Amino acid sequence: MNNHELWQSVLAELELSISKANFITWFKSTGIISWQDGCVLVCVPNTFNRAWLEKKYHSSIIKSVERITAKPVKKLEYKIDNIKNVMEQGLSSDPMAKPASSETSAAARPISTMATGSNFVLNPKYTFESFVVGRGSELAYAAAQAVVNKPGEAYNPLFIYGGVGLGKTHLIQAIGNQLLKNNPGINIVYASAEKFSNDFISSIKDNTAREIQNRYRHIDLLLIDDIQFIAGKAGTQESFFHTFNELHQQNRQVILTSDRPPKAIPALEDRLKSRFEWGMIADVVAPDFETRVAILQKKCLEKGFSLEEKLVQTIAATVQNNIRELEGALNKIIVYHQLKNIMPSSDSIKALLSSLEASSMRRSLTPHQLVEAVGQFYNLAVDDVLGKSREKKLSFPRQIIMYLLREELKMSYPAIGDELGGRDHTTAMHAHTKILNEIENDLKLKQEIELIKQRLYINNV
Ligand code: ADP
Ligand code: MG
């Protein structure tokens, strides 16, 4: 086995044990430079990457090499080098080769500090200091920091994705706020993809294309929140494509957030998908219990509200879905106790939490809203989803709807059949069982359904 084959086997093993985003981020542009007498030298693209592999994956890599070679590893070290140099010697590989044009970012130049007026709206409360890093967000947080340290150089674009209320907007704005602090003259634009799209549409209407181009293309840093909104909008995508290219060519940093990875955004042009994957993709997932406790403690401190550890834990154990809900619950608890002028107790907290749960959207969600939400998620018209076509593109979301109507709204199979345009109850039953089984074996589908559920309830508040 040569070094190339060895590294491919190691990667194949590691890929199984970590998330896709992590894998692409940390193992793209790695390889083995040498492997001799139990000493392995691994090629990494930069110091940040090296530090992360050392901290997080060192022992997994060693174990994997030992397993595959059936020989002990005495020493495993990392060397910063361009994978291409290593590849030229035929010793390694780039498992996720990037298009050649992105290589221009290697010769990045620093962000211009020339101010030409700022047209951005950043919320000053979204900072790195106010962000609590947990296991679900450490990758995205570290990536955000790397971008702040080397804008336009480290990872361009940075693509952060994850479900609702998990801190994407907070993080992307924290990057903006920090860069602004470091370079007060810097020209930043922060906009939701919806705003970008609206600007684009009105520029056509009002004949102000040039103005809009100046607004988005002649800047140092572009932050676009919820980029998934440009799905299905051809004109907006075209405009964004040129905006992206222009900025990227000049090594201007672009940062995007989305509720799902580029590949999973429906009706998004391939050339955009591939560009979104050029830099780094980092996911944020729901916080674990410890992180929820830490977030609550930090928010209590910020708001000058004192809450016993035990009570903090009660809240953290109850509100699990996302950080926005966690914050919302805490705010209600604070207001309630301040208005009534009483001390928080286990009873008062539990009563409040259960009333919050009871009033949660779960009850008020209608079957029609659910159908619409799934349609929106897959970027399909409701009529098509409910129609007769057996195309997989339509039949699969249809089955997901049936599954969710059963699971979330506890509807009977005949009622589900009716809701879906008069289908037979056996069709509903079959769809429910099928999806139920598939979720068991398909992590991606499971995550997708989680995402839809989050949207169902959050958009309904
Ligand atoms: P998203 O954009 O992913 O839907 P947001 O960034 O809007 O989520 O976060 C929702 C709320 O939760 C915001 O008020 C944000 O400040 C807070 N929040 C999210 N993540 C964290 C975190 N890790 N630490 C502290 N606050 C957080
Ligand atoms: Mg957001």
Tab-separated table of C-alpha atoms and ligand atoms in Angstrom, residues 168-170 190 225-226 257 324, ligand 2:
chain	number	residue	atom	x	y	z
A	168	LYS	CA	-26.534	31.363	12.470
A	169	THR	CA	-27.600	34.981	12.320
A	170	HIS	CA	-25.812	35.628	15.589
A	190	TYR	CA	-25.306	42.397	5.633
A	225	ASP	CA	-28.309	35.398	5.681
A	226	ASP	CA	-30.610	32.515	4.737
A	257	THR	CA	-25.954	31.054	6.108
A	324	ARG	CA	-34.354	30.996	20.329
B	2	MG	MG	-31.260	33.577	11.135
